[in-house]
Coordinates of N, CA and C in Angstrom, one line a residue:
X1 N -15.6 103.5 41.1 CA -16.8 103.7 40.3 C -17.0 105.1 40.0
X2 N -16.8 106.0 41.0 CA -17.0 107.4 40.8 C -16.0 108.0 39.8
X3 N -14.8 107.4 39.7 CA -13.8 107.9 38.7 C -14.3 107.5 37.3
X4 N -14.8 106.3 37.1 CA -15.3 105.9 35.8 C -16.5 106.9 35.4
X5 N -17.3 107.2 36.4 CA -18.4 108.0 36.1 C -18.0 109.5 35.8
X6 N -16.9 109.9 36.4 CA -16.4 111.3 36.2 C -15.5 111.4 34.9
X7 N -14.7 110.4 34.6 CA -13.7 110.5 33.5 C -14.4 110.3 32.2
X8 N -15.2 109.2 32.1 CA -15.9 108.9 30.8 C -17.2 109.6 30.7
X9 N -17.5 110.2 29.6 CA -18.8 110.9 29.5 C -19.9 109.9 29.5
X10 N -19.7 108.7 29.0 CA -20.7 107.7 29.0 C -20.5 106.6 30.1
X11 N -19.8 107.1 31.2 CA -19.4 106.2 32.3 C -20.6 105.5 32.9
X12 N -21.7 106.2 33.1 CA -22.9 105.6 33.8 C -23.5 104.6 32.9
X13 N -23.6 104.8 31.6 CA -24.1 103.8 30.6 C -23.2 102.6 30.6
X14 N -21.9 102.8 30.6 CA -21.0 101.7 30.6 C -21.1 100.8 31.9
X15 N -21.3 101.5 33.0 CA -21.4 100.8 34.3 C -22.7 100.0 34.3
X16 N -23.8 100.6 33.9 CA -25.1 99.9 33.8 C -25.0 98.7 32.9
X17 N -24.4 98.8 31.7 CA -24.2 97.7 30.8 C -23.4 96.6 31.4
X18 N -22.3 97.0 32.1 CA -21.5 96.0 32.8 C -22.3 95.2 33.9
X19 N -23.1 96.0 34.7 CA -23.9 95.3 35.7 C -24.9 94.4 35.1
X20 N -25.6 94.8 34.0 CA -26.6 93.9 33.4 C -25.9 92.7 32.8
X21 N -24.7 92.8 32.2 CA -24.0 91.6 31.7 C -23.6 90.7 32.8
X22 N -23.1 91.3 33.9 CA -22.7 90.5 35.0 C -23.9 89.7 35.6
X23 N -25.1 90.4 35.7 CA -26.3 89.7 36.3 C -26.7 88.6 35.4
X24 N -26.6 88.7 34.1 CA -26.9 87.6 33.1 C -25.9 86.5 33.3
X25 N -24.7 86.8 33.5 CA -23.7 85.7 33.8 C -24.0 85.0 35.1
X26 N -24.3 85.7 36.1 CA -24.7 85.1 37.4 C -25.9 84.2 37.2
X27 N -26.9 84.6 36.5 CA -28.1 83.8 36.3 C -27.8 82.6 35.5
X28 N -27.0 82.7 34.5 CA -26.6 81.5 33.7 C -25.9 80.5 34.6
X29 N -24.9 81.0 35.4 CA -24.2 80.1 36.3 C -25.2 79.4 37.3
X30 N -26.1 80.2 37.9 CA -27.1 79.6 38.8 C -27.9 78.5 38.1
X31 N -28.3 78.8 36.9 CA -29.2 77.8 36.2 C -28.5 76.5 35.9
X32 N -27.2 76.6 35.9 CA -26.4 75.4 35.6 C -25.9 74.7 36.9
X33 N -26.1 75.3 38.1 CA -25.8 74.8 39.4 C -26.6 73.5 39.6
X34 N -26.3 72.8 40.7 CA -27.0 71.6 41.1 C -28.5 72.0 41.3
X35 N -28.8 73.1 42.1 CA -30.1 73.5 42.4 C -30.8 73.9 41.1
X36 N -30.1 74.7 40.2 CA -30.7 75.1 39.0 C -31.0 74.0 38.0
X37 N -30.1 73.0 38.0 CA -30.3 71.8 37.1 C -31.6 71.1 37.6
X38 N -31.7 70.8 38.9 CA -32.9 70.1 39.4 C -34.2 70.9 39.1
X39 N -34.1 72.2 39.4 CA -35.3 73.0 39.1 C -35.7 73.0 37.7
X40 N -34.7 73.2 36.8 CA -35.0 73.2 35.3 C -35.5 71.9 34.8
X41 N -35.0 70.8 35.4 CA -35.5 69.5 35.0 C -36.9 69.3 35.5
X42 N -37.2 69.7 36.7 CA -38.5 69.5 37.3 C -39.5 70.4 36.4
X43 N -39.1 71.6 36.0 CA -40.0 72.4 35.2 C -40.2 71.7 33.8
X44 N -39.2 71.2 33.2 CA -39.3 70.5 31.9 C -40.2 69.3 32.0
X45 N -40.1 68.6 33.1 CA -41.1 67.5 33.3 C -42.5 68.0 33.4
X46 N -42.7 69.0 34.2 CA -44.0 69.6 34.4 C -44.7 70.1 33.2
X47 N -44.0 70.6 32.3 CA -44.6 71.2 31.0 C -44.5 70.2 29.9
X48 N -43.9 69.1 30.1 CA -43.9 68.0 29.0 C -42.7 68.1 28.1
X49 N -41.7 69.0 28.3 CA -40.5 69.0 27.5 C -39.6 67.8 27.7
X50 N -39.7 67.2 28.9 CA -39.1 66.0 29.2 C -40.1 65.0 29.6
X51 N -39.8 63.7 29.5 CA -40.8 62.7 29.9 C -40.0 61.5 30.5
X52 N -40.7 60.7 31.2 CA -40.2 59.5 31.8 C -40.8 58.3 31.1
X53 N -40.0 57.5 30.5 CA -40.5 56.3 29.7 C -41.6 56.8 28.7
X54 N -41.4 58.0 28.1 CA -42.3 58.5 27.1 C -43.6 59.0 27.6
X55 N -43.7 59.1 29.0 CA -45.0 59.6 29.6 C -44.7 60.9 30.4
X56 N -45.5 61.9 30.1 CA -45.4 63.1 30.9 C -46.1 62.8 32.3
X57 N -45.3 63.0 33.4 CA -45.9 62.7 34.7 C -47.0 63.6 35.1
X58 N -48.0 63.1 35.8 CA -49.1 63.9 36.3 C -48.6 64.7 37.5
X59 N -47.7 64.2 38.2 CA -47.1 64.9 39.4 C -45.6 64.7 39.3
X60 N -44.9 65.6 39.8 CA -43.4 65.5 39.7 C -42.9 65.1 41.1
X61 N -42.1 64.0 41.2 CA -41.7 63.5 42.4 C -40.1 63.6 42.5
X62 N -39.6 63.6 43.7 CA -38.2 63.5 43.8 C -37.6 62.2 43.3
X63 N -38.3 61.2 43.4 CA -37.9 59.9 42.9 C -37.7 59.9 41.4
X64 N -38.6 60.5 40.7 CA -38.5 60.6 39.2 C -37.3 61.4 38.8
X65 N -37.0 62.5 39.5 CA -35.9 63.4 39.2 C -34.6 62.6 39.6
X66 N -34.6 62.0 40.7 CA -33.4 61.2 41.2 C -33.0 60.1 40.2
X67 N -34.0 59.4 39.6 CA -33.6 58.4 38.7 C -32.9 59.0 37.4
X68 N -33.4 60.2 37.0 CA -32.8 60.8 35.8 C -31.3 61.3 36.1
X69 N -31.1 61.7 37.4 CA -29.8 62.2 37.7 C -28.9 61.1 38.4
X70 N -29.5 60.0 38.6 CA -28.8 58.8 39.3 C -28.3 59.2 40.6
X71 N -29.2 59.8 41.5 CA -28.8 60.2 42.8 C -29.9 59.7 43.7
X72 N -29.8 59.9 45.0 CA -30.8 59.5 46.0 C -32.0 60.5 46.0
X73 N -33.2 60.0 46.1 CA -34.3 60.9 46.1 C -34.3 61.9 47.3
X74 N -33.8 61.5 48.4 CA -33.6 62.4 49.5 C -32.8 63.6 49.2
X75 N -31.7 63.4 48.5 CA -30.8 64.5 48.1 C -31.6 65.5 47.2
X76 N -32.4 64.9 46.2 CA -33.2 65.8 45.3 C -34.2 66.6 46.2
X77 N -34.9 65.8 47.0 CA -35.9 66.4 47.9 C -35.4 67.6 48.7
X78 N -34.3 67.3 49.4 CA -33.6 68.3 50.3 C -33.2 69.5 49.5
X79 N -32.6 69.3 48.3 CA -32.1 70.4 47.5 C -33.3 71.3 47.0
X80 N -34.3 70.7 46.5 CA -35.5 71.4 46.0 C -36.2 72.1 47.1
X81 N -36.3 71.5 48.3 CA -36.9 72.2 49.4 C -36.1 73.4 49.9
X82 N -34.7 73.3 49.7 CA -33.9 74.4 50.1 C -34.1 75.7 49.2
X83 N -34.6 75.5 48.0 CA -34.8 76.7 47.1 C -36.3 77.1 47.1
X84 N -37.2 76.4 47.9 CA -38.6 76.9 48.0 C -39.6 75.8 47.7
X85 N -39.3 74.7 47.2 CA -40.3 73.7 46.9 C -40.8 73.1 48.3
X86 N -42.0 72.5 48.2 CA -42.6 71.7 49.3 C -43.0 70.4 48.8
X87 N -43.4 69.5 49.7 CA -44.0 68.2 49.2 C -45.4 68.1 49.8
X88 N -46.2 67.4 49.0 CA -47.6 67.1 49.4 C -47.9 65.7 49.0
X89 N -48.7 65.1 49.8 CA -49.2 63.7 49.5 C -50.4 63.8 48.6
X90 N -50.4 63.0 47.6 CA -51.5 63.0 46.6 C -51.7 61.6 46.1
X91 N -52.9 61.4 45.6 CA -53.3 60.1 45.0 C -53.4 60.3 43.5
X92 N -52.6 59.6 42.7 CA -52.6 59.8 41.3 C -52.8 58.5 40.5
X93 N -53.1 58.6 39.3 CA -53.2 57.4 38.4 C -51.8 57.2 37.8
X94 N -51.2 56.0 37.9 CA -49.9 55.7 37.4 C -50.1 54.6 36.3
X95 N -49.6 54.9 35.0 CA -49.8 53.9 34.0 C -48.9 52.7 34.2
X96 N -49.4 51.6 33.8 CA -48.6 50.3 33.9 C -48.1 50.0 32.4
X97 N -47.2 49.1 32.4 CA -46.7 48.7 31.1 C -47.7 48.1 30.1
X98 N -48.7 47.4 30.7 CA -49.8 46.8 29.9 C -50.8 47.8 29.4
X99 N -50.7 49.1 29.8 CA -51.6 50.1 29.3 C -52.7 50.5 30.3
X100 N -52.9 49.6 31.4 CA -53.9 50.0 32.4 C -53.3 51.0 33.4
X101 N -54.1 51.5 34.3 CA -53.6 52.4 35.3 C -53.9 51.9 36.7
X102 N -53.1 52.3 37.7 CA -53.4 52.0 39.1 C -53.2 53.2 39.9
X103 N -54.0 53.4 40.9 CA -53.9 54.5 41.8 C -52.8 54.3 42.8
X104 N -52.0 55.4 43.0 CA -50.9 55.3 43.9 C -50.8 56.5 44.7
X105 N -50.4 56.4 46.0 CA -50.2 57.5 46.9 C -48.7 57.9 46.7
X106 N -48.5 59.2 46.5 CA -47.1 59.7 46.2 C -46.9 61.0 47.0
X107 N -45.6 61.3 47.1 CA -45.2 62.6 47.7 C -44.7 63.5 46.5
X108 N -45.6 64.4 46.1 CA -45.2 65.2 44.9 C -44.5 66.5 45.3
X109 N -43.7 67.0 44.4 CA -43.0 68.3 44.7 C -44.0 69.4 44.2
X110 N -44.1 70.4 45.0 CA -45.0 71.6 44.6 C -44.3 72.9 45.1
X111 N -44.8 73.9 44.4 CA -44.4 75.3 44.8 C -45.5 75.9 45.6
X112 N -45.3 76.3 46.8 CA -46.4 76.7 47.6 C -47.2 78.0 47.2
X113 N -46.5 78.9 46.5 CA -47.2 80.2 46.2 C -46.5 80.9 45.0
X114 N -47.3 81.8 44.5 CA -46.8 82.6 43.4 C -45.5 83.4 43.7
X115 N -45.4 83.9 44.9 CA -44.2 84.6 45.4 C -43.0 83.7 45.4
X116 N -43.2 82.5 45.9 CA -42.1 81.6 45.9 C -41.6 81.2 44.5
X117 N -42.6 81.0 43.6 CA -42.3 80.7 42.2 C -41.5 81.8 41.6
X118 N -41.9 83.1 41.9 CA -41.1 84.2 41.3 C -39.7 84.2 41.9
X119 N -39.5 83.9 43.2 CA -38.2 83.9 43.7 C -37.3 82.8 43.1
X120 N -37.9 81.6 42.9 CA -37.2 80.5 42.3 C -36.8 80.9 40.9
X121 N -37.7 81.4 40.1 CA -37.4 81.7 38.7 C -36.5 82.9 38.6
X122 N -36.5 83.8 39.5 CA -35.6 84.9 39.5 C -34.2 84.5 39.6
X123 N -34.0 83.4 40.4 CA -32.6 82.9 40.7 C -32.2 81.8 39.7
X124 N -33.1 80.9 39.3 CA -32.6 79.8 38.5 C -33.1 79.6 37.1
X125 N -34.0 80.5 36.6 CA -34.5 80.5 35.3 C -33.6 81.4 34.4
X126 N -33.1 80.8 33.3 CA -32.2 81.6 32.4 C -32.4 81.1 31.0
X127 N -32.6 82.1 30.1 CA -32.6 81.8 28.7 C -31.7 82.9 28.0
X128 N -31.0 82.5 27.0 CA -30.1 83.5 26.3 C -30.9 84.6 25.7
X129 N -32.1 84.3 25.3 CA -32.9 85.3 24.6 C -33.5 86.3 25.6
X130 N -33.2 86.2 26.8 CA -33.7 87.1 27.9 C -35.3 87.1 28.0
X131 N -35.9 85.9 27.6 CA -37.3 85.8 27.7 C -37.8 85.9 29.2
X132 N -39.0 86.3 29.4 CA -39.4 86.4 30.8 C -39.6 85.0 31.4
X133 N -39.6 84.9 32.7 CA -39.8 83.6 33.4 C -41.2 83.1 33.1
X134 N -41.4 81.8 33.0 CA -42.7 81.2 32.7 C -43.6 81.3 34.0
X135 N -44.9 81.0 33.7 CA -45.8 80.9 34.8 C -45.6 79.5 35.4
X136 N -46.0 79.3 36.6 CA -45.9 78.0 37.2 C -46.9 77.0 36.6
X137 N -46.5 75.9 36.2 CA -47.4 74.9 35.6 C -48.4 74.4 36.7
X138 N -49.6 74.0 36.3 CA -50.6 73.5 37.3 C -50.1 72.3 38.1
X139 N -49.4 71.4 37.5 CA -48.9 70.2 38.2 C -47.8 70.5 39.2
X140 N -47.3 71.7 39.2 CA -46.3 72.1 40.3 C -46.9 73.0 41.3
X141 N -48.1 73.4 41.2 CA -48.8 74.3 42.2 C -49.2 73.5 43.4
X142 N -48.9 74.0 44.5 CA -49.4 73.4 45.8 C -50.9 73.6 46.0
X143 N -51.4 72.8 46.9 CA -52.9 72.8 47.1 C -53.3 74.2 47.7
X144 N -52.4 74.9 48.3 CA -52.8 76.2 48.9 C -52.4 77.4 48.0
X145 N -52.1 77.1 46.8 CA -51.7 78.1 45.8 C -52.8 79.1 45.6
X146 N -52.5 80.4 45.6 CA -53.5 81.4 45.4 C -52.9 82.3 44.3
X147 N -53.6 82.5 43.2 CA -53.2 83.3 42.1 C -53.1 84.8 42.6
X148 N -52.1 85.5 42.2 CA -52.0 86.9 42.7 C -53.2 87.7 42.2
X149 N -53.5 88.7 43.0 CA -54.7 89.5 42.7 C -54.4 90.4 41.5
X150 N -55.4 90.6 40.7 CA -55.3 91.5 39.6 C -56.0 92.8 39.9
X151 N -55.5 93.8 39.3 CA -56.1 95.1 39.6 C -57.5 95.2 39.0
X152 N -58.5 95.5 39.9 CA -59.9 95.6 39.4 C -60.1 97.0 38.9
X153 N -60.8 97.0 37.7 CA -61.2 98.3 37.2 C -62.7 98.5 37.4
X154 N -63.0 99.7 37.9 CA -64.4 99.9 38.2 C -65.3 99.9 36.9
X155 N -66.5 99.5 37.1 CA -67.5 99.5 36.0 C -67.8 100.9 35.5
X156 N -68.0 101.1 34.2 CA -68.3 102.5 33.8 C -69.5 103.0 34.5
X157 N -69.4 104.3 34.9 CA -70.5 104.9 35.6 C -70.6 104.7 37.1
X158 N -69.7 103.8 37.6 CA -69.7 103.6 39.1 C -68.9 104.7 39.8
X159 N -69.2 104.8 41.1 CA -68.6 105.8 41.9 C -67.3 105.3 42.4
X160 N -66.2 106.0 42.2 CA -64.9 105.5 42.7 C -64.3 106.3 43.8
X161 N -64.7 107.6 43.9 CA -64.2 108.4 45.0 C -65.4 109.2 45.6
X162 N -65.9 108.7 46.7 CA -67.1 109.2 47.2 C -66.8 110.2 48.4
X163 N -67.1 111.4 48.2 CA -66.9 112.4 49.2 C -68.3 113.0 49.7
X164 N -69.3 112.7 49.0 CA -70.6 113.3 49.3 C -71.5 112.1 49.7
X165 N -72.0 112.1 50.9 CA -72.9 111.0 51.4 C -74.1 110.8 50.5
X166 N -74.6 111.9 49.9 CA -75.8 111.8 49.1 C -75.4 111.0 47.8
X167 N -74.2 111.2 47.3 CA -73.8 110.4 46.1 C -73.7 108.9 46.4
X168 N -73.2 108.6 47.6 CA -73.2 107.2 48.0 C -74.6 106.6 48.2
X169 N -75.5 107.4 48.8 CA -76.9 107.0 49.0 C -77.5 106.6 47.7
X170 N -77.2 107.4 46.6 CA -77.8 107.1 45.3 C -77.3 105.9 44.7
X171 N -76.1 105.4 45.0 CA -75.5 104.3 44.4 C -75.8 103.0 45.1
X172 N -75.9 103.0 46.5 CA -76.1 101.8 47.2 C -77.6 101.5 47.3
X173 N -77.9 100.2 47.2 CA -79.3 99.8 47.4 C -79.7 100.0 48.9
X174 N -81.0 100.2 49.0 CA -81.5 100.4 50.4 C -81.8 99.1 51.1

């Protein structure tokens, strides 16, 4: 690497371009792996790009994905858990063929946190247009999901750096 950087005047730029292209290739390969295929299908179901019998599911289950891939649901469950998914028990309305609904207890697939979602999408989300990873759909968020904190901006005229006790006394109610 040091020779490339020394011999070619644009060696650093070439090397960085190579690394970026290689990273894109790795991300493409991961997105097409077994884990990536399951993740991307689960995401497509969650946002409605895919459906089961013409219905977008309220909750994503390993059983639903397993039917599409013609594998055992335990295999799907174990694979998705290995990349960061969890399962939670939930009560949902399931449509019947006659148009009515019935309540059913299921084990749905969820992502436990924003950080885990970022890790999963960093590894398995790929688009040729290099678009940023999507936000986690509500029906994939776990019950303990907490949105990341946003930076709070102080209100105009508020004290942000108090070094004088009298300035603080004027701002705080008694």
